[in-house]
Amino acid sequence: MKLHLTRRYAFAAAHRLHSAQLSEEENRRLYGKCANPYGHGHNYHVEVTLSGPVDAATGMIANLAELDAFVGREVLDAFDHKNLNEEVPAFRSAVPTTENLCVEIFRRLCTFPAAHLERVRIEETGLNSFEYAGE
Ligand code: NI
């Protein structure tokens, strides 16, 4: 028996979309105002989906308090109220788009010991969301 559980988190962070592989002109054309050198912010909403069997003794897939502590330590402490380009090492080389944010958050959460990480979904705004389910 396998069930899924999804837990929702939020953090606020600043970023700048700018690729070192593109010229300044190409960056401006591609990213528009998101390439502003001083950055801009988003209130990100992250959904973390886990799967696993229901434990016979607890009736749960995973202890939500344990999941909250893990996500807090691995993601929220590292990302909330941070400048993603400057303060998250992965984004020194990768552009901090929400696509790459999904991959980085998945990488940080896939070692959660109590259940299998199925998917990370991030809403960057009310209009955009992205999902990553691993390779
Ligand atoms: Ni943005």
mmCIF file of N, CA and C and ligand atoms in Angstrom:
data_model
loop_
_atom_site.group_PDB
_atom_site.id
_atom_site.type_symbol
_atom_site.label_atom_id
_atom_site.label_comp_id
_atom_site.label_asym_id
_atom_site.label_seq_id
_atom_site.Cartn_x
_atom_site.Cartn_y
_atom_site.Cartn_z
ATOM 1 N N MET A 1 0.844 -1.191 0.000
ATOM 2 C CA MET A 1 0.000 0.000 0.000
ATOM 3 C C MET A 1 0.886 1.250 0.000
ATOM 4 N N LYS A 2 0.679 2.109 -0.983
ATOM 5 C CA LYS A 2 1.488 3.326 -1.066
ATOM 6 C C LYS A 2 0.562 4.537 -1.138
ATOM 7 N N LEU A 3 0.813 5.497 -0.277
ATOM 8 C CA LEU A 3 0.049 6.743 -0.312
ATOM 9 C C LEU A 3 0.995 7.917 -0.517
ATOM 10 N N HIS A 4 0.412 9.041 -0.907
ATOM 11 C CA HIS A 4 1.184 10.277 -1.062
ATOM 12 C C HIS A 4 0.765 11.285 -0.007
ATOM 13 N N LEU A 5 1.718 12.062 0.436
ATOM 14 C CA LEU A 5 1.380 13.200 1.298
ATOM 15 C C LEU A 5 2.061 14.427 0.729
ATOM 16 N N THR A 6 1.369 15.549 0.757
ATOM 17 C CA THR A 6 1.947 16.811 0.275
ATOM 18 C C THR A 6 1.857 17.850 1.383
ATOM 19 N N ARG A 7 2.970 18.491 1.632
ATOM 20 C CA ARG A 7 3.035 19.531 2.661
ATOM 21 C C ARG A 7 3.506 20.814 1.988
ATOM 22 N N ARG A 8 2.924 21.922 2.414
ATOM 23 C CA ARG A 8 3.180 23.209 1.766
ATOM 24 C C ARG A 8 4.023 24.104 2.662
ATOM 25 N N TYR A 9 4.997 24.778 2.065
ATOM 26 C CA TYR A 9 5.890 25.690 2.797
ATOM 27 C C TYR A 9 5.983 27.006 2.016
ATOM 28 N N ALA A 10 6.487 28.029 2.674
ATOM 29 C CA ALA A 10 6.656 29.316 1.992
ATOM 30 C C ALA A 10 7.971 29.950 2.422
ATOM 31 N N PHE A 11 8.592 30.654 1.488
ATOM 32 C CA PHE A 11 9.735 31.490 1.853
ATOM 33 C C PHE A 11 9.772 32.681 0.908
ATOM 34 N N ALA A 12 10.432 33.742 1.375
ATOM 35 C CA ALA A 12 10.615 34.937 0.560
ATOM 36 C C ALA A 12 12.095 35.040 0.224
ATOM 37 N N ALA A 13 12.399 35.342 -1.030
ATOM 38 C CA ALA A 13 13.810 35.464 -1.406
ATOM 39 C C ALA A 13 13.944 36.412 -2.592
ATOM 40 N N ALA A 14 15.169 36.941 -2.731
ATOM 41 C CA ALA A 14 15.485 37.806 -3.859
ATOM 42 C C ALA A 14 16.318 37.024 -4.872
ATOM 43 N N HIS A 15 16.185 37.386 -6.132
ATOM 44 C CA HIS A 15 17.068 36.808 -7.144
ATOM 45 C C HIS A 15 17.218 37.780 -8.311
ATOM 46 N N ARG A 16 18.166 37.437 -9.142
ATOM 47 C CA ARG A 16 18.361 38.146 -10.395
ATOM 48 C C ARG A 16 18.541 37.088 -11.473
ATOM 49 N N LEU A 17 17.808 37.212 -12.586
ATOM 50 C CA LEU A 17 17.998 36.277 -13.692
ATOM 51 C C LEU A 17 19.045 36.862 -14.629
ATOM 52 N N HIS A 18 20.164 36.163 -14.701
ATOM 53 C CA HIS A 18 21.281 36.627 -15.520
ATOM 54 C C HIS A 18 22.165 35.428 -15.794
ATOM 55 N N SER A 19 22.423 35.147 -17.057
ATOM 56 C CA SER A 19 23.259 34.009 -17.413
ATOM 57 C C SER A 19 24.630 34.484 -17.860
ATOM 58 N N ALA A 20 25.673 33.918 -17.240
ATOM 59 C CA ALA A 20 27.042 34.253 -17.625
ATOM 60 C C ALA A 20 27.357 33.750 -19.032
ATOM 61 N N GLN A 21 26.512 32.849 -19.552
ATOM 62 C CA GLN A 21 26.756 32.298 -20.900
ATOM 63 C C GLN A 21 26.157 33.173 -21.998
ATOM 64 N N LEU A 22 25.443 34.230 -21.604
ATOM 65 C CA LEU A 22 24.822 35.117 -22.588
ATOM 66 C C LEU A 22 25.418 36.516 -22.463
ATOM 67 N N SER A 23 25.338 37.281 -23.559
ATOM 68 C CA SER A 23 25.821 38.668 -23.517
ATOM 69 C C SER A 23 24.848 39.521 -22.695
ATOM 70 N N GLU A 24 25.308 40.724 -22.323
ATOM 71 C CA GLU A 24 24.425 41.635 -21.577
ATOM 72 C C GLU A 24 23.145 41.913 -22.369
ATOM 73 N N GLU A 25 23.310 42.110 -23.680
ATOM 74 C CA GLU A 25 22.163 42.393 -24.540
ATOM 75 C C GLU A 25 21.193 41.203 -24.576
ATOM 76 N N GLU A 26 21.760 39.998 -24.697
ATOM 77 C CA GLU A 26 20.908 38.794 -24.722
ATOM 78 C C GLU A 26 20.205 38.599 -23.374
ATOM 79 N N ASN A 27 20.917 38.857 -22.276
ATOM 80 C CA ASN A 27 20.293 38.760 -20.951
ATOM 81 C C ASN A 27 19.113 39.724 -20.841
ATOM 82 N N ARG A 28 19.330 40.956 -21.286
ATOM 83 C CA ARG A 28 18.252 41.954 -21.191
ATOM 84 C C ARG A 28 17.052 41.547 -22.032
ATOM 85 N N ARG A 29 17.345 41.029 -23.239
ATOM 86 C CA ARG A 29 16.257 40.646 -24.143
ATOM 87 C C ARG A 29 15.489 39.450 -23.576
ATOM 88 N N LEU A 30 16.243 38.470 -23.032
ATOM 89 C CA LEU A 30 15.619 37.231 -22.561
ATOM 90 C C LEU A 30 14.861 37.426 -21.251
ATOM 91 N N TYR A 31 15.514 38.077 -20.294
ATOM 92 C CA TYR A 31 14.941 38.132 -18.943
ATOM 93 C C TYR A 31 14.213 39.437 -18.636
ATOM 94 N N GLY A 32 14.379 40.442 -19.509
ATOM 95 C CA GLY A 32 13.666 41.692 -19.298
ATOM 96 C C GLY A 32 14.004 42.307 -17.950
ATOM 97 N N LYS A 33 12.981 42.767 -17.235
ATOM 98 C CA LYS A 33 13.244 43.454 -15.965
ATOM 99 C C LYS A 33 13.757 42.496 -14.894
ATOM 100 N N CYS A 34 13.601 41.182 -15.115
ATOM 101 C CA CYS A 34 14.139 40.198 -14.157
ATOM 102 C C CYS A 34 15.667 40.160 -14.178
ATOM 103 N N ALA A 35 16.291 40.815 -15.186
ATOM 104 C CA ALA A 35 17.756 40.892 -15.255
ATOM 105 C C ALA A 35 18.297 42.131 -14.539
ATOM 106 N N ASN A 36 17.430 42.958 -13.996
ATOM 107 C CA ASN A 36 17.860 44.139 -13.220
ATOM 108 C C ASN A 36 18.983 43.763 -12.250
ATOM 109 N N PRO A 37 20.133 44.443 -12.347
ATOM 110 C CA PRO A 37 21.289 44.026 -11.534
ATOM 111 C C PRO A 37 21.031 44.050 -10.032
ATOM 112 N N TYR A 38 20.066 44.836 -9.583
ATOM 113 C CA TYR A 38 19.819 44.929 -8.138
ATOM 114 C C TYR A 38 18.825 43.877 -7.632
ATOM 115 N N GLY A 39 18.281 43.060 -8.548
ATOM 116 C CA GLY A 39 17.428 41.956 -8.134
ATOM 117 C C GLY A 39 16.005 42.369 -7.817
ATOM 118 N N HIS A 40 15.198 41.381 -7.500
ATOM 119 C CA HIS A 40 13.791 41.582 -7.111
ATOM 120 C C HIS A 40 13.374 40.367 -6.296
ATOM 121 N N GLY A 41 12.224 40.449 -5.646
ATOM 122 C CA GLY A 41 11.852 39.373 -4.724
ATOM 123 C C GLY A 41 10.594 38.625 -5.120
ATOM 124 N N HIS A 42 10.449 37.442 -4.547
ATOM 125 C CA HIS A 42 9.229 36.636 -4.709
ATOM 126 C C HIS A 42 8.851 36.026 -3.370
ATOM 127 N N ASN A 43 7.552 35.792 -3.211
ATOM 128 C CA ASN A 43 7.075 34.952 -2.115
ATOM 129 C C ASN A 43 6.813 33.577 -2.724
ATOM 130 N N TYR A 44 7.757 32.676 -2.532
ATOM 131 C CA TYR A 44 7.673 31.345 -3.128
ATOM 132 C C TYR A 44 6.817 30.428 -2.250
ATOM 133 N N HIS A 45 6.006 29.618 -2.890
ATOM 134 C CA HIS A 45 5.295 28.547 -2.177
ATOM 135 C C HIS A 45 5.811 27.218 -2.709
ATOM 136 N N VAL A 46 6.192 26.355 -1.790
ATOM 137 C CA VAL A 46 6.804 25.075 -2.162
ATOM 138 C C VAL A 46 5.914 23.947 -1.662
ATOM 139 N N GLU A 47 5.597 23.007 -2.549
ATOM 140 C CA GLU A 47 4.874 21.803 -2.130
ATOM 141 C C GLU A 47 5.819 20.617 -2.239
ATOM 142 N N VAL A 48 5.944 19.900 -1.137
ATOM 143 C CA VAL A 48 6.819 18.734 -1.073
ATOM 144 C C VAL A 48 5.925 17.499 -0.987
ATOM 145 N N THR A 49 6.055 16.588 -1.954
ATOM 146 C CA THR A 49 5.237 15.375 -1.961
ATOM 147 C C THR A 49 6.096 14.161 -1.651
ATOM 148 N N LEU A 50 5.659 13.402 -0.661
ATOM 149 C CA LEU A 50 6.341 12.172 -0.233
ATOM 150 C C LEU A 50 5.418 11.001 -0.475
ATOM 151 N N SER A 51 5.994 9.819 -0.633
ATOM 152 C CA SER A 51 5.172 8.613 -0.717
ATOM 153 C C SER A 51 5.765 7.541 0.168
ATOM 154 N N GLY A 52 4.914 6.598 0.515
ATOM 155 C CA GLY A 52 5.378 5.468 1.314
ATOM 156 C C GLY A 52 4.201 4.703 1.850
ATOM 157 N N PRO A 53 4.486 3.621 2.525
ATOM 158 C CA PRO A 53 3.413 2.863 3.155
ATOM 159 C C PRO A 53 2.935 3.576 4.424
ATOM 160 N N VAL A 54 1.720 3.272 4.822
ATOM 161 C CA VAL A 54 1.207 3.810 6.084
ATOM 162 C C VAL A 54 1.729 2.916 7.208
ATOM 163 N N ASP A 55 2.432 3.523 8.132
ATOM 164 C CA ASP A 55 2.980 2.768 9.259
ATOM 165 C C ASP A 55 1.822 2.220 10.104
ATOM 166 N N ALA A 56 1.873 0.906 10.387
ATOM 167 C CA ALA A 56 0.753 0.264 11.089
ATOM 168 C C ALA A 56 0.564 0.846 12.490
ATOM 169 N N ALA A 57 1.660 1.202 13.125
ATOM 170 C CA ALA A 57 1.557 1.682 14.507
ATOM 171 C C ALA A 57 1.094 3.134 14.577
ATOM 172 N N THR A 58 1.602 4.005 13.655
ATOM 173 C CA THR A 58 1.283 5.439 13.761
ATOM 174 C C THR A 58 0.122 5.845 12.857
ATOM 175 N N GLY A 59 -0.160 5.034 11.818
ATOM 176 C CA GLY A 59 -1.190 5.418 10.854
ATOM 177 C C GLY A 59 -0.748 6.515 9.902
ATOM 178 N N MET A 60 0.576 6.790 9.847
ATOM 179 C CA MET A 60 1.075 7.888 9.028
ATOM 180 C C MET A 60 2.165 7.415 8.058
ATOM 181 N N ILE A 61 2.335 8.167 6.958
ATOM 182 C CA ILE A 61 3.447 7.929 6.027
ATOM 183 C C ILE A 61 4.745 8.437 6.651
ATOM 184 N N ALA A 62 4.661 9.621 7.231
ATOM 185 C CA ALA A 62 5.831 10.243 7.860
ATOM 186 C C ALA A 62 5.328 11.218 8.914
ATOM 187 N N ASN A 63 6.135 11.446 9.885
ATOM 188 C CA ASN A 63 5.808 12.392 10.946
ATOM 189 C C ASN A 63 5.998 13.816 10.410
ATOM 190 N N LEU A 64 4.933 14.581 10.370
ATOM 191 C CA LEU A 64 5.011 15.926 9.785
ATOM 192 C C LEU A 64 5.965 16.834 10.563
ATOM 193 N N ALA A 65 6.077 16.618 11.858
ATOM 194 C CA ALA A 65 7.014 17.435 12.638
ATOM 195 C C ALA A 65 8.453 17.151 12.197
ATOM 196 N N GLU A 66 8.742 15.874 11.901
ATOM 197 C CA GLU A 66 10.083 15.523 11.399
ATOM 198 C C GLU A 66 10.309 16.122 10.021
ATOM 199 N N LEU A 67 9.277 16.058 9.177
ATOM 200 C CA LEU A 67 9.406 16.644 7.839
ATOM 201 C C LEU A 67 9.616 18.153 7.936
ATOM 202 N N ASP A 68 8.843 18.809 8.789
ATOM 203 C CA ASP A 68 8.983 20.268 8.950
ATOM 204 C C ASP A 68 10.397 20.637 9.412
ATOM 205 N N ALA A 69 10.931 19.861 10.346
ATOM 206 C CA ALA A 69 12.279 20.155 10.845
ATOM 207 C C ALA A 69 13.307 19.964 9.734
ATOM 208 N N PHE A 70 13.125 18.913 8.924
ATOM 209 C CA PHE A 70 14.068 18.620 7.838
ATOM 210 C C PHE A 70 14.019 19.709 6.758
ATOM 211 N N VAL A 71 12.798 20.076 6.345
ATOM 212 C CA VAL A 71 12.646 21.120 5.320
ATOM 213 C C VAL A 71 13.153 22.456 5.864
ATOM 214 N N GLY A 72 12.904 22.709 7.132
ATOM 215 C CA GLY A 72 13.388 23.941 7.753
ATOM 216 C C GLY A 72 14.892 24.031 7.688
ATOM 217 N N ARG A 73 15.536 22.929 8.061
ATOM 218 C CA ARG A 73 17.005 22.914 8.120
ATOM 219 C C ARG A 73 17.621 22.965 6.723
ATOM 220 N N GLU A 74 17.076 22.152 5.801
ATOM 221 C CA GLU A 74 17.698 21.989 4.482
ATOM 222 C C GLU A 74 17.336 23.099 3.497
ATOM 223 N N VAL A 75 16.140 23.676 3.662
ATOM 224 C CA VAL A 75 15.674 24.635 2.648
ATOM 225 C C VAL A 75 15.352 26.004 3.251
ATOM 226 N N LEU A 76 14.446 26.054 4.209
ATOM 227 C CA LEU A 76 13.951 27.369 4.643
ATOM 228 C C LEU A 76 15.056 28.187 5.306
ATOM 229 N N ASP A 77 15.863 27.553 6.163
ATOM 230 C CA ASP A 77 16.957 28.294 6.809
ATOM 231 C C ASP A 77 17.935 28.835 5.764
ATOM 232 N N ALA A 78 18.126 28.076 4.689
ATOM 233 C CA ALA A 78 19.113 28.450 3.671
ATOM 234 C C ALA A 78 18.575 29.463 2.660
ATOM 235 N N PHE A 79 17.234 29.504 2.468
ATOM 236 C CA PHE A 79 16.671 30.301 1.376
ATOM 237 C C PHE A 79 15.847 31.500 1.841
ATOM 238 N N ASP A 80 15.225 31.410 3.027
ATOM 239 C CA ASP A 80 14.260 32.445 3.414
ATOM 240 C C ASP A 80 14.967 33.771 3.723
ATOM 241 N N HIS A 81 14.488 34.840 3.091
ATOM 242 C CA HIS A 81 15.068 36.185 3.241
ATOM 243 C C HIS A 81 16.534 36.233 2.823
ATOM 244 N N LYS A 82 16.863 35.435 1.800
ATOM 245 C CA LYS A 82 18.217 35.431 1.267
ATOM 246 C C LYS A 82 18.202 35.954 -0.171
ATOM 247 N N ASN A 83 19.389 36.332 -0.620
ATOM 248 C CA ASN A 83 19.591 36.609 -2.038
ATOM 249 C C ASN A 83 20.099 35.311 -2.645
ATOM 250 N N LEU A 84 19.287 34.678 -3.486
ATOM 251 C CA LEU A 84 19.620 33.329 -3.977
ATOM 252 C C LEU A 84 20.925 33.331 -4.772
ATOM 253 N N ASN A 85 21.145 34.367 -5.586
ATOM 254 C CA ASN A 85 22.374 34.413 -6.396
ATOM 255 C C ASN A 85 23.620 34.463 -5.516
ATOM 256 N N GLU A 86 23.524 35.246 -4.438
ATOM 257 C CA GLU A 86 24.719 35.515 -3.633
ATOM 258 C C GLU A 86 24.904 34.532 -2.484
ATOM 259 N N GLU A 87 23.795 33.978 -1.960
ATOM 260 C CA GLU A 87 23.878 33.253 -0.689
ATOM 261 C C GLU A 87 23.636 31.751 -0.798
ATOM 262 N N VAL A 88 23.239 31.270 -1.961
ATOM 263 C CA VAL A 88 23.044 29.828 -2.152
ATOM 264 C C VAL A 88 24.098 29.367 -3.164
ATOM 265 N N PRO A 89 25.059 28.540 -2.714
ATOM 266 C CA PRO A 89 26.195 28.204 -3.583
ATOM 267 C C PRO A 89 25.793 27.656 -4.959
ATOM 268 N N ALA A 90 24.709 26.880 -5.038
ATOM 269 C CA ALA A 90 24.298 26.291 -6.328
ATOM 270 C C ALA A 90 24.017 27.365 -7.379
ATOM 271 N N PHE A 91 23.633 28.578 -6.929
ATOM 272 C CA PHE A 91 23.255 29.620 -7.888
ATOM 273 C C PHE A 91 24.382 30.590 -8.185
ATOM 274 N N ARG A 92 25.596 30.204 -7.783
ATOM 275 C CA ARG A 92 26.747 30.961 -8.281
ATOM 276 C C ARG A 92 27.006 30.560 -9.731
ATOM 277 N N SER A 93 26.661 29.297 -10.069
ATOM 278 C CA SER A 93 26.895 28.831 -11.443
ATOM 279 C C SER A 93 25.598 28.648 -12.232
ATOM 280 N N ALA A 94 24.482 28.359 -11.565
ATOM 281 C CA ALA A 94 23.215 28.156 -12.283
ATOM 282 C C ALA A 94 22.324 29.379 -12.085
ATOM 283 N N VAL A 95 21.559 29.747 -13.110
ATOM 284 C CA VAL A 95 20.631 30.878 -13.024
ATOM 285 C C VAL A 95 19.492 30.495 -12.064
ATOM 286 N N PRO A 96 19.175 31.339 -11.075
ATOM 287 C CA PRO A 96 18.151 30.961 -10.095
ATOM 288 C C PRO A 96 16.714 31.122 -10.612
ATOM 289 N N THR A 97 16.429 30.453 -11.726
ATOM 290 C CA THR A 97 15.047 30.359 -12.200
ATOM 291 C C THR A 97 14.309 29.398 -11.277
ATOM 292 N N THR A 98 13.003 29.385 -11.365
ATOM 293 C CA THR A 98 12.250 28.463 -10.498
ATOM 294 C C THR A 98 12.464 27.018 -10.946
ATOM 295 N N GLU A 99 12.775 26.805 -12.229
ATOM 296 C CA GLU A 99 13.134 25.460 -12.681
ATOM 297 C C GLU A 99 14.355 24.953 -11.894
ATOM 298 N N ASN A 100 15.404 25.790 -11.858
ATOM 299 C CA ASN A 100 16.620 25.376 -11.151
ATOM 300 C C ASN A 100 16.413 25.321 -9.638
ATOM 301 N N LEU A 101 15.518 26.159 -9.133
ATOM 302 C CA LEU A 101 15.176 26.109 -7.705
ATOM 303 C C LEU A 101 14.509 24.765 -7.367
ATOM 304 N N CYS A 102 13.638 24.282 -8.236
ATOM 305 C CA CYS A 102 13.004 22.961 -8.029
ATOM 306 C C CYS A 102 14.073 21.875 -7.933
ATOM 307 N N VAL A 103 15.031 21.908 -8.842
ATOM 308 C CA VAL A 103 16.076 20.879 -8.871
ATOM 309 C C VAL A 103 16.922 20.950 -7.603
ATOM 310 N N GLU A 104 17.272 22.165 -7.186
ATOM 311 C CA GLU A 104 18.107 22.328 -5.994
ATOM 312 C C GLU A 104 17.361 21.903 -4.729
ATOM 313 N N ILE A 105 16.090 22.250 -4.632
ATOM 314 C CA ILE A 105 15.317 21.855 -3.442
ATOM 315 C C ILE A 105 15.099 20.350 -3.443
ATOM 316 N N PHE A 106 14.841 19.758 -4.602
ATOM 317 C CA PHE A 106 14.705 18.293 -4.685
ATOM 318 C C PHE A 106 16.007 17.638 -4.213
ATOM 319 N N ARG A 107 17.139 18.149 -4.697
ATOM 320 C CA ARG A 107 18.433 17.585 -4.316
ATOM 321 C C ARG A 107 18.632 17.655 -2.797
ATOM 322 N N ARG A 108 18.192 18.750 -2.189
ATOM 323 C CA ARG A 108 18.373 18.911 -0.746
ATOM 324 C C ARG A 108 17.426 18.035 0.070
ATOM 325 N N LEU A 109 16.257 17.694 -0.514
ATOM 326 C CA LEU A 109 15.255 16.959 0.274
ATOM 327 C C LEU A 109 15.235 15.463 0.003
ATOM 328 N N CYS A 110 15.932 15.009 -1.051
ATOM 329 C CA CYS A 110 15.778 13.599 -1.435
ATOM 330 C C CYS A 110 16.417 12.639 -0.432
ATOM 331 N N THR A 111 17.166 13.154 0.534
ATOM 332 C CA THR A 111 17.726 12.269 1.558
ATOM 333 C C THR A 111 16.829 12.185 2.804
ATOM 334 N N PHE A 112 15.614 12.739 2.728
ATOM 335 C CA PHE A 112 14.710 12.622 3.887
ATOM 336 C C PHE A 112 14.548 11.140 4.220
ATOM 337 N N PRO A 113 14.883 10.744 5.460
ATOM 338 C CA PRO A 113 14.992 9.319 5.732
ATOM 339 C C PRO A 113 13.660 8.577 5.892
ATOM 340 N N ALA A 114 12.569 9.279 6.232
ATOM 341 C CA ALA A 114 11.358 8.560 6.654
ATOM 342 C C ALA A 114 10.417 8.179 5.510
ATOM 343 N N ALA A 115 10.591 8.735 4.312
ATOM 344 C CA ALA A 115 9.678 8.427 3.203
ATOM 345 C C ALA A 115 10.388 8.790 1.902
ATOM 346 N N HIS A 116 9.778 8.371 0.783
ATOM 347 C CA HIS A 116 10.379 8.618 -0.528
ATOM 348 C C HIS A 116 9.931 9.987 -1.049
ATOM 349 N N LEU A 117 10.876 10.802 -1.496
ATOM 350 C CA LEU A 117 10.518 12.103 -2.078
ATOM 351 C C LEU A 117 10.037 11.881 -3.504
ATOM 352 N N GLU A 118 8.792 12.236 -3.766
ATOM 353 C CA GLU A 118 8.210 12.057 -5.106
ATOM 354 C C GLU A 118 8.417 13.280 -5.986
ATOM 355 N N ARG A 119 8.213 14.464 -5.385
ATOM 356 C CA ARG A 119 8.109 15.644 -6.243
ATOM 357 C C ARG A 119 8.265 16.906 -5.416
ATOM 358 N N VAL A 120 8.834 17.918 -6.046
ATOM 359 C CA VAL A 120 8.860 19.275 -5.491
ATOM 360 C C VAL A 120 8.146 20.181 -6.489
ATOM 361 N N ARG A 121 7.173 20.911 -6.014
ATOM 362 C CA ARG A 121 6.441 21.859 -6.873
ATOM 363 C C ARG A 121 6.580 23.242 -6.255
ATOM 364 N N ILE A 122 6.918 24.230 -7.075
ATOM 365 C CA ILE A 122 7.106 25.593 -6.570
ATOM 366 C C ILE A 122 6.229 26.561 -7.356
ATOM 367 N N GLU A 123 5.499 27.390 -6.614
ATOM 368 C CA GLU A 123 4.783 28.517 -7.219
ATOM 369 C C GLU A 123 5.642 29.755 -7.011
ATOM 370 N N GLU A 124 6.043 30.350 -8.123
ATOM 371 C CA GLU A 124 6.855 31.573 -8.049
ATOM 372 C C GLU A 124 5.944 32.787 -7.908
ATOM 373 N N THR A 125 4.841 32.755 -8.628
ATOM 374 C CA THR A 125 3.800 33.791 -8.531
ATOM 375 C C THR A 125 2.472 33.037 -8.617
ATOM 376 N N GLY A 126 1.382 33.759 -8.556
ATOM 377 C CA GLY A 126 0.084 33.118 -8.735
ATOM 378 C C GLY A 126 -0.102 32.564 -10.141
ATOM 379 N N LEU A 127 0.772 32.960 -11.075
ATOM 380 C CA LEU A 127 0.595 32.557 -12.474
ATOM 381 C C LEU A 127 1.546 31.438 -12.913
ATOM 382 N N ASN A 128 2.675 31.272 -12.198
ATOM 383 C CA ASN A 128 3.683 30.284 -12.628
ATOM 384 C C ASN A 128 3.868 29.225 -11.575
ATOM 385 N N SER A 129 3.919 27.962 -11.997
ATOM 386 C CA SER A 129 4.411 26.929 -11.080
ATOM 387 C C SER A 129 5.248 25.934 -11.873
ATOM 388 N N PHE A 130 6.156 25.275 -11.177
ATOM 389 C CA PHE A 130 7.121 24.354 -11.782
ATOM 390 C C PHE A 130 7.189 23.120 -10.888
ATOM 391 N N GLU A 131 7.467 21.979 -11.504
ATOM 392 C CA GLU A 131 7.553 20.727 -10.753
ATOM 393 C C GLU A 131 8.762 19.939 -11.183
ATOM 394 N N TYR A 132 9.382 19.266 -10.218
ATOM 395 C CA TYR A 132 10.488 18.375 -10.552
ATOM 396 C C TYR A 132 10.312 17.095 -9.760
ATOM 397 N N ALA A 133 10.460 15.967 -10.455
ATOM 398 C CA ALA A 133 10.269 14.662 -9.817
ATOM 399 C C ALA A 133 11.534 13.815 -9.908
ATOM 400 N N GLY A 134 12.669 14.446 -10.065
ATOM 401 C CA GLY A 134 13.918 13.698 -10.166
ATOM 402 C C GLY A 134 14.171 13.248 -11.585
ATOM 403 N N GLU A 135 15.316 12.603 -11.768
ATOM 404 C CA GLU A 135 15.720 12.154 -13.116
ATOM 405 C C GLU A 135 14.747 11.125 -13.662
HETATM 406 NI NI NI B 1 11.856 36.710 -10.468
#
